[in-house]
Amino acid sequence: MNETTTKNAFFHGLRQSLVITFLLLLLCGFVFPILLSGISAVLFPSQAGGSLVYADGRAVGAANIGQDFTEPYFMKGRPSAYNYNTYYEDEQGSRYCSDGSEFAGLGSGSNNYAPSNPALTERVEADIQAFLEANPDVKREDIPADLMTASGSGLDPHITPASARIQIPALAAASGLSQEQLEQIVADNTKGKLLGIFGEETVNVLGVNLDIAQAMGLVGDVSR
């Protein structure tokens, strides 16, 4: 094989590689995502838009992302290593989480503490004491486990029905709503098992709190 033939073979192979790379980039990086986004927007417009929830025409959250609620008349969700990415700014513009720790930026995940880690014991004990102070009629041994354990994402929007029910007496005292009203609100925001078999029943905390706010007259129209 002479030098000219070798060069031609090299450039032919290079050209093929570049064409294939370009076509794959075009198909996988542009056409396929645009096609799926378009189909999703038509068939599942809410989910494609992030399952946003609106109150009085303003987006206040997403149905599948938890939030950190601090008001006594709002239901509390599970602990989060990232405080559900909720923060406030001081006069200097510094950002802090609701527990006073510095906000490190948007993120998700958990601390993955081992059972023997003293930091885990300290965190759980602090959460137990805070919950008992907010719910004085509840005994320590009656607190559902999911209210003291963080999810893997740190953004879990749901709690168990037991965790919702145990907060109702304190919520009634703080909100002025009756326990019957709150029980109905919890029932309205409870999702059953998939096909009646898979998973567990869950209560959407944001949905409950929006209904509480609406019943208290804090917000008007709610759209989900």
PDB file of C-alpha atoms in Angstrom:
ATOM      1  CA  MET A   1       0.000   0.000   0.000  1.00  0.00           C
ATOM      2  CA  ASN A   2       1.538   3.317  -1.091  1.00  0.00           C
ATOM      3  CA  GLU A   3       1.544   6.562   0.840  1.00  0.00           C
ATOM      4  CA  THR A   4      -1.366   8.075  -1.124  1.00  0.00           C
ATOM      5  CA  THR A   5      -3.598   5.067  -0.475  1.00  0.00           C
ATOM      6  CA  THR A   6      -2.735   5.159   3.224  1.00  0.00           C
ATOM      7  CA  LYS A   7      -3.645   8.846   3.472  1.00  0.00           C
ATOM      8  CA  ASN A   8      -6.917   8.285   1.636  1.00  0.00           C
ATOM      9  CA  ALA A   9      -7.828   5.412   3.972  1.00  0.00           C
ATOM     10  CA  PHE A  10      -6.982   7.543   7.008  1.00  0.00           C
ATOM     11  CA  PHE A  11      -9.078  10.509   5.909  1.00  0.00           C
ATOM     12  CA  HIS A  12     -11.933   8.212   4.860  1.00  0.00           C
ATOM     13  CA  GLY A  13     -12.003   6.649   8.330  1.00  0.00           C
ATOM     14  CA  LEU A  14     -11.727  10.072   9.978  1.00  0.00           C
ATOM     15  CA  ARG A  15     -14.591  11.407   7.868  1.00  0.00           C
ATOM     16  CA  GLN A  16     -16.769   8.436   8.772  1.00  0.00           C
ATOM     17  CA  SER A  17     -16.027   8.902  12.469  1.00  0.00           C
ATOM     18  CA  LEU A  18     -16.856  12.597  12.355  1.00  0.00           C
ATOM     19  CA  VAL A  19     -20.096  12.023  10.418  1.00  0.00           C
ATOM     20  CA  ILE A  20     -21.238   9.292  12.817  1.00  0.00           C
ATOM     21  CA  THR A  21     -20.338  11.440  15.835  1.00  0.00           C
ATOM     22  CA  PHE A  22     -22.252  14.393  14.428  1.00  0.00           C
ATOM     23  CA  LEU A  23     -25.302  12.263  13.590  1.00  0.00           C
ATOM     24  CA  LEU A  24     -25.354  10.685  17.058  1.00  0.00           C
ATOM     25  CA  LEU A  25     -25.013  14.085  18.699  1.00  0.00           C
ATOM     26  CA  LEU A  26     -27.848  15.414  16.557  1.00  0.00           C
ATOM     27  CA  LEU A  27     -30.126  12.444  17.213  1.00  0.00           C
ATOM     28  CA  CYS A  28     -29.359  11.781  20.897  1.00  0.00           C
ATOM     29  CA  GLY A  29     -28.579  15.307  22.000  1.00  0.00           C
ATOM     30  CA  PHE A  30     -31.236  17.249  20.106  1.00  0.00           C
ATOM     31  CA  VAL A  31     -33.905  15.307  18.194  1.00  0.00           C
ATOM     32  CA  PHE A  32     -34.607  12.670  20.868  1.00  0.00           C
ATOM     33  CA  PRO A  33     -34.858  15.105  23.837  1.00  0.00           C
ATOM     34  CA  ILE A  34     -36.999  17.548  21.823  1.00  0.00           C
ATOM     35  CA  LEU A  35     -39.273  14.734  20.675  1.00  0.00           C
ATOM     36  CA  LEU A  36     -39.742  13.348  24.199  1.00  0.00           C
ATOM     37  CA  SER A  37     -40.244  16.830  25.651  1.00  0.00           C
ATOM     38  CA  GLY A  38     -42.889  17.575  23.038  1.00  0.00           C
ATOM     39  CA  ILE A  39     -44.726  14.305  23.630  1.00  0.00           C
ATOM     40  CA  SER A  40     -44.564  14.807  27.416  1.00  0.00           C
ATOM     41  CA  ALA A  41     -45.863  18.364  27.144  1.00  0.00           C
ATOM     42  CA  VAL A  42     -48.871  17.151  25.145  1.00  0.00           C
ATOM     43  CA  LEU A  43     -49.713  13.975  27.074  1.00  0.00           C
ATOM     44  CA  PHE A  44     -48.555  14.955  30.587  1.00  0.00           C
ATOM     45  CA  PRO A  45     -48.443  18.778  30.724  1.00  0.00           C
ATOM     46  CA  SER A  46     -48.431  19.054  34.530  1.00  0.00           C
ATOM     47  CA  GLN A  47     -45.713  16.458  35.093  1.00  0.00           C
ATOM     48  CA  ALA A  48     -43.600  17.853  32.240  1.00  0.00           C
ATOM     49  CA  GLY A  49     -43.785  21.262  33.879  1.00  0.00           C
ATOM     50  CA  GLY A  50     -42.532  19.943  37.218  1.00  0.00           C
ATOM     51  CA  SER A  51     -45.923  19.171  38.849  1.00  0.00           C
ATOM     52  CA  LEU A  52     -46.040  22.742  40.157  1.00  0.00           C
ATOM     53  CA  VAL A  53     -48.651  23.751  42.717  1.00  0.00           C
ATOM     54  CA  TYR A  54     -50.138  27.265  42.666  1.00  0.00           C
ATOM     55  CA  ALA A  55     -51.821  29.396  45.304  1.00  0.00           C
ATOM     56  CA  ASP A  56     -53.497  32.617  44.225  1.00  0.00           C
ATOM     57  CA  GLY A  57     -51.833  32.272  40.837  1.00  0.00           C
ATOM     58  CA  ARG A  58     -48.309  31.991  42.253  1.00  0.00           C
ATOM     59  CA  ALA A  59     -46.172  28.847  42.219  1.00  0.00           C
ATOM     60  CA  VAL A  60     -45.601  27.781  45.829  1.00  0.00           C
ATOM     61  CA  GLY A  61     -44.020  24.393  45.354  1.00  0.00           C
ATOM     62  CA  ALA A  62     -44.020  21.093  43.509  1.00  0.00           C
ATOM     63  CA  ALA A  63     -46.163  18.112  44.385  1.00  0.00           C
ATOM     64  CA  ASN A  64     -43.181  15.748  44.355  1.00  0.00           C
ATOM     65  CA  ILE A  65     -40.691  17.909  46.290  1.00  0.00           C
ATOM     66  CA  GLY A  66     -40.942  18.373  50.056  1.00  0.00           C
ATOM     67  CA  GLN A  67     -40.624  21.672  51.890  1.00  0.00           C
ATOM     68  CA  ASP A  68     -39.553  22.838  55.339  1.00  0.00           C
ATOM     69  CA  PHE A  69     -42.618  24.152  57.205  1.00  0.00           C
ATOM     70  CA  THR A  70     -42.004  26.020  60.462  1.00  0.00           C
ATOM     71  CA  GLU A  71     -45.372  27.572  61.366  1.00  0.00           C
ATOM     72  CA  PRO A  72     -47.152  25.660  64.186  1.00  0.00           C
ATOM     73  CA  TYR A  73     -50.390  25.427  62.189  1.00  0.00           C
ATOM     74  CA  PHE A  74     -48.641  23.594  59.332  1.00  0.00           C
ATOM     75  CA  MET A  75     -47.963  19.867  59.245  1.00  0.00           C
ATOM     76  CA  LYS A  76     -44.327  18.806  59.461  1.00  0.00           C
ATOM     77  CA  GLY A  77     -42.617  16.419  57.075  1.00  0.00           C
ATOM     78  CA  ARG A  78     -39.636  14.140  57.480  1.00  0.00           C
ATOM     79  CA  PRO A  79     -36.191  15.381  58.540  1.00  0.00           C
ATOM     80  CA  SER A  80     -33.960  16.513  55.692  1.00  0.00           C
ATOM     81  CA  ALA A  81     -30.180  16.726  55.596  1.00  0.00           C
ATOM     82  CA  TYR A  82     -30.604  19.668  53.205  1.00  0.00           C
ATOM     83  CA  ASN A  83     -33.532  21.351  55.003  1.00  0.00           C
ATOM     84  CA  TYR A  84     -35.463  20.917  51.754  1.00  0.00           C
ATOM     85  CA  ASN A  85     -33.262  23.683  50.266  1.00  0.00           C
ATOM     86  CA  THR A  86     -35.276  26.250  52.222  1.00  0.00           C
ATOM     87  CA  TYR A  87     -33.354  29.298  53.414  1.00  0.00           C
ATOM     88  CA  TYR A  88     -33.652  32.949  54.442  1.00  0.00           C
ATOM     89  CA  GLU A  89     -31.326  35.909  53.900  1.00  0.00           C
ATOM     90  CA  ASP A  90     -30.078  38.321  56.545  1.00  0.00           C
ATOM     91  CA  GLU A  91     -29.413  42.026  55.990  1.00  0.00           C
ATOM     92  CA  GLN A  92     -25.942  41.247  54.606  1.00  0.00           C
ATOM     93  CA  GLY A  93     -27.369  38.802  52.075  1.00  0.00           C
ATOM     94  CA  SER A  94     -26.000  35.706  53.821  1.00  0.00           C
ATOM     95  CA  ARG A  95     -28.229  32.663  53.502  1.00  0.00           C
ATOM     96  CA  TYR A  96     -29.229  30.440  56.413  1.00  0.00           C
ATOM     97  CA  CYS A  97     -31.462  27.405  56.853  1.00  0.00           C
ATOM     98  CA  SER A  98     -34.388  27.518  59.263  1.00  0.00           C
ATOM     99  CA  ASP A  99     -32.289  25.728  61.914  1.00  0.00           C
ATOM    100  CA  GLY A 100     -29.668  28.492  61.797  1.00  0.00           C
ATOM    101  CA  SER A 101     -27.039  26.557  59.836  1.00  0.00           C
ATOM    102  CA  GLU A 102     -25.435  28.142  56.791  1.00  0.00           C
ATOM    103  CA  PHE A 103     -27.162  27.358  53.495  1.00  0.00           C
ATOM    104  CA  ALA A 104     -24.608  25.549  51.333  1.00  0.00           C
ATOM    105  CA  GLY A 105     -26.546  25.670  48.076  1.00  0.00           C
ATOM    106  CA  LEU A 106     -29.114  23.514  46.332  1.00  0.00           C
ATOM    107  CA  GLY A 107     -28.647  19.806  46.823  1.00  0.00           C
ATOM    108  CA  SER A 108     -30.209  16.501  47.748  1.00  0.00           C
ATOM    109  CA  GLY A 109     -29.184  13.360  49.580  1.00  0.00           C
ATOM    110  CA  SER A 110     -28.632  12.251  53.148  1.00  0.00           C
ATOM    111  CA  ASN A 111     -25.805  12.196  55.675  1.00  0.00           C
ATOM    112  CA  ASN A 112     -25.608   8.379  55.561  1.00  0.00           C
ATOM    113  CA  TYR A 113     -24.710   8.192  59.246  1.00  0.00           C
ATOM    114  CA  ALA A 114     -23.963   4.736  60.612  1.00  0.00           C
ATOM    115  CA  PRO A 115     -26.183   3.629  63.531  1.00  0.00           C
ATOM    116  CA  SER A 116     -23.151   3.971  65.808  1.00  0.00           C
ATOM    117  CA  ASN A 117     -22.467   7.579  64.772  1.00  0.00           C
ATOM    118  CA  PRO A 118     -23.053   9.969  67.714  1.00  0.00           C
ATOM    119  CA  ALA A 119     -24.178  12.671  65.266  1.00  0.00           C
ATOM    120  CA  LEU A 120     -27.166  10.512  64.288  1.00  0.00           C
ATOM    121  CA  THR A 121     -28.181   9.999  67.910  1.00  0.00           C
ATOM    122  CA  GLU A 122     -27.825  13.718  68.586  1.00  0.00           C
ATOM    123  CA  ARG A 123     -29.927  14.675  65.561  1.00  0.00           C
ATOM    124  CA  VAL A 124     -32.699  12.186  66.328  1.00  0.00           C
ATOM    125  CA  GLU A 125     -32.846  13.170  70.010  1.00  0.00           C
ATOM    126  CA  ALA A 126     -33.108  16.845  69.061  1.00  0.00           C
ATOM    127  CA  ASP A 127     -35.909  16.097  66.592  1.00  0.00           C
ATOM    128  CA  ILE A 128     -37.755  14.009  69.172  1.00  0.00           C
ATOM    129  CA  GLN A 129     -37.601  16.787  71.757  1.00  0.00           C
ATOM    130  CA  ALA A 130     -38.752  19.389  69.222  1.00  0.00           C
ATOM    131  CA  PHE A 131     -41.659  17.178  68.161  1.00  0.00           C
ATOM    132  CA  LEU A 132     -42.745  16.481  71.747  1.00  0.00           C
ATOM    133  CA  GLU A 133     -42.680  20.207  72.523  1.00  0.00           C
ATOM    134  CA  ALA A 134     -44.887  20.920  69.501  1.00  0.00           C
ATOM    135  CA  ASN A 135     -47.145  17.931  70.243  1.00  0.00           C
ATOM    136  CA  PRO A 136     -47.411  17.781  74.055  1.00  0.00           C
ATOM    137  CA  ASP A 137     -50.113  15.096  74.053  1.00  0.00           C
ATOM    138  CA  VAL A 138     -47.893  12.607  72.198  1.00  0.00           C
ATOM    139  CA  LYS A 139     -45.747  10.082  74.028  1.00  0.00           C
ATOM    140  CA  ARG A 140     -42.187   9.498  72.899  1.00  0.00           C
ATOM    141  CA  GLU A 141     -42.813   5.840  72.085  1.00  0.00           C
ATOM    142  CA  ASP A 142     -45.825   6.710  69.908  1.00  0.00           C
ATOM    143  CA  ILE A 143     -43.896   8.879  67.418  1.00  0.00           C
ATOM    144  CA  PRO A 144     -43.931   7.149  63.988  1.00  0.00           C
ATOM    145  CA  ALA A 145     -40.472   6.206  62.750  1.00  0.00           C
ATOM    146  CA  ASP A 146     -40.692   8.113  59.480  1.00  0.00           C
ATOM    147  CA  LEU A 147     -41.009  11.440  61.339  1.00  0.00           C
ATOM    148  CA  MET A 148     -37.564  10.882  62.860  1.00  0.00           C
ATOM    149  CA  THR A 149     -35.781   9.301  59.873  1.00  0.00           C
ATOM    150  CA  ALA A 150     -34.581  11.193  56.812  1.00  0.00           C
ATOM    151  CA  SER A 151     -35.173   9.919  53.297  1.00  0.00           C
ATOM    152  CA  GLY A 152     -32.372   9.120  50.888  1.00  0.00           C
ATOM    153  CA  SER A 153     -33.086  12.226  48.813  1.00  0.00           C
ATOM    154  CA  GLY A 154     -33.782  14.595  51.693  1.00  0.00           C
ATOM    155  CA  LEU A 155     -36.667  15.936  49.598  1.00  0.00           C
ATOM    156  CA  ASP A 156     -39.436  13.423  50.365  1.00  0.00           C
ATOM    157  CA  PRO A 157     -42.832  15.168  50.031  1.00  0.00           C
ATOM    158  CA  HIS A 158     -44.777  12.437  51.826  1.00  0.00           C
ATOM    159  CA  ILE A 159     -45.312  11.011  55.297  1.00  0.00           C
ATOM    160  CA  THR A 160     -47.320   8.018  56.449  1.00  0.00           C
ATOM    161  CA  PRO A 161     -50.990   8.404  57.448  1.00  0.00           C
ATOM    162  CA  ALA A 162     -49.990   7.588  61.039  1.00  0.00           C
ATOM    163  CA  SER A 163     -47.489  10.475  61.020  1.00  0.00           C
ATOM    164  CA  ALA A 164     -50.188  12.809  59.726  1.00  0.00           C
ATOM    165  CA  ARG A 165     -52.847  11.718  62.220  1.00  0.00           C
ATOM    166  CA  ILE A 166     -50.585  12.081  65.235  1.00  0.00           C
ATOM    167  CA  GLN A 167     -50.068  15.789  64.437  1.00  0.00           C
ATOM    168  CA  ILE A 168     -53.788  16.613  64.155  1.00  0.00           C
ATOM    169  CA  PRO A 169     -54.468  17.609  67.823  1.00  0.00           C
ATOM    170  CA  ALA A 170     -51.591  20.131  67.837  1.00  0.00           C
ATOM    171  CA  LEU A 171     -52.562  21.437  64.410  1.00  0.00           C
ATOM    172  CA  ALA A 172     -56.153  21.933  65.556  1.00  0.00           C
ATOM    173  CA  ALA A 173     -54.985  23.965  68.545  1.00  0.00           C
ATOM    174  CA  ALA A 174     -52.652  26.119  66.440  1.00  0.00           C
ATOM    175  CA  SER A 175     -54.902  26.647  63.413  1.00  0.00           C
ATOM    176  CA  GLY A 176     -58.310  26.960  65.026  1.00  0.00           C
ATOM    177  CA  LEU A 177     -59.672  24.277  62.711  1.00  0.00           C
ATOM    178  CA  SER A 178     -61.535  21.324  64.126  1.00  0.00           C
ATOM    179  CA  GLN A 179     -59.962  17.889  64.281  1.00  0.00           C
ATOM    180  CA  GLU A 180     -62.726  16.643  61.977  1.00  0.00           C
ATOM    181  CA  GLN A 181     -61.756  19.263  59.362  1.00  0.00           C
ATOM    182  CA  LEU A 182     -58.108  18.290  59.615  1.00  0.00           C
ATOM    183  CA  GLU A 183     -58.897  14.585  59.384  1.00  0.00           C
ATOM    184  CA  GLN A 184     -60.798  15.259  56.171  1.00  0.00           C
ATOM    185  CA  ILE A 185     -57.908  17.339  54.807  1.00  0.00           C
ATOM    186  CA  VAL A 186     -55.516  14.484  55.533  1.00  0.00           C
ATOM    187  CA  ALA A 187     -57.882  12.011  53.860  1.00  0.00           C
ATOM    188  CA  ASP A 188     -58.144  14.269  50.790  1.00  0.00           C
ATOM    189  CA  ASN A 189     -54.353  14.272  50.451  1.00  0.00           C
ATOM    190  CA  THR A 190     -53.802  10.565  51.086  1.00  0.00           C
ATOM    191  CA  LYS A 191     -52.775   8.404  48.161  1.00  0.00           C
ATOM    192  CA  GLY A 192     -53.370   4.648  48.324  1.00  0.00           C
ATOM    193  CA  LYS A 193     -51.127   1.808  47.258  1.00  0.00           C
ATOM    194  CA  LEU A 194     -50.390   1.443  43.552  1.00  0.00           C
ATOM    195  CA  LEU A 195     -53.048  -0.880  42.123  1.00  0.00           C
ATOM    196  CA  GLY A 196     -54.024  -1.524  45.722  1.00  0.00           C
ATOM    197  CA  ILE A 197     -50.973  -3.765  46.168  1.00  0.00           C
ATOM    198  CA  PHE A 198     -47.635  -2.031  45.676  1.00  0.00           C
ATOM    199  CA  GLY A 199     -46.031   0.470  48.042  1.00  0.00           C
ATOM    200  CA  GLU A 200     -47.679   2.108  51.040  1.00  0.00           C
ATOM    201  CA  GLU A 201     -50.301   4.767  51.655  1.00  0.00           C
ATOM    202  CA  THR A 202     -48.777   8.248  51.696  1.00  0.00           C
ATOM    203  CA  VAL A 203     -49.881  11.738  52.679  1.00  0.00           C
ATOM    204  CA  ASN A 204     -48.644  14.745  50.689  1.00  0.00           C
ATOM    205  CA  VAL A 205     -47.538  17.335  53.254  1.00  0.00           C
ATOM    206  CA  LEU A 206     -47.647  20.300  50.875  1.00  0.00           C
ATOM    207  CA  GLY A 207     -51.193  19.388  49.849  1.00  0.00           C
ATOM    208  CA  VAL A 208     -52.291  19.190  53.481  1.00  0.00           C
ATOM    209  CA  ASN A 209     -50.733  22.536  54.335  1.00  0.00           C
ATOM    210  CA  LEU A 210     -52.244  24.290  51.334  1.00  0.00           C
ATOM    211  CA  ASP A 211     -55.668  23.015  52.356  1.00  0.00           C
ATOM    212  CA  ILE A 212     -55.027  24.197  55.915  1.00  0.00           C
ATOM    213  CA  ALA A 213     -53.976  27.626  54.648  1.00  0.00           C
ATOM    214  CA  GLN A 214     -57.056  27.800  52.456  1.00  0.00           C
ATOM    215  CA  ALA A 215     -59.367  26.787  55.330  1.00  0.00           C
ATOM    216  CA  MET A 216     -57.740  29.454  57.522  1.00  0.00           C
ATOM    217  CA  GLY A 217     -58.231  32.104  54.842  1.00  0.00           C
ATOM    218  CA  LEU A 218     -54.495  32.585  54.301  1.00  0.00           C
ATOM    219  CA  VAL A 219     -54.765  31.789  50.588  1.00  0.00           C
ATOM    220  CA  GLY A 220     -57.619  31.806  48.116  1.00  0.00           C
ATOM    221  CA  ASP A 221     -57.520  29.732  44.958  1.00  0.00           C
ATOM    222  CA  VAL A 222     -55.302  26.633  44.970  1.00  0.00           C
ATOM    223  CA  SER A 223     -54.391  24.834  41.732  1.00  0.00           C
ATOM    224  CA  ARG A 224     -52.458  21.541  41.452  1.00  0.00           C
TER     225      ARG A 224
END
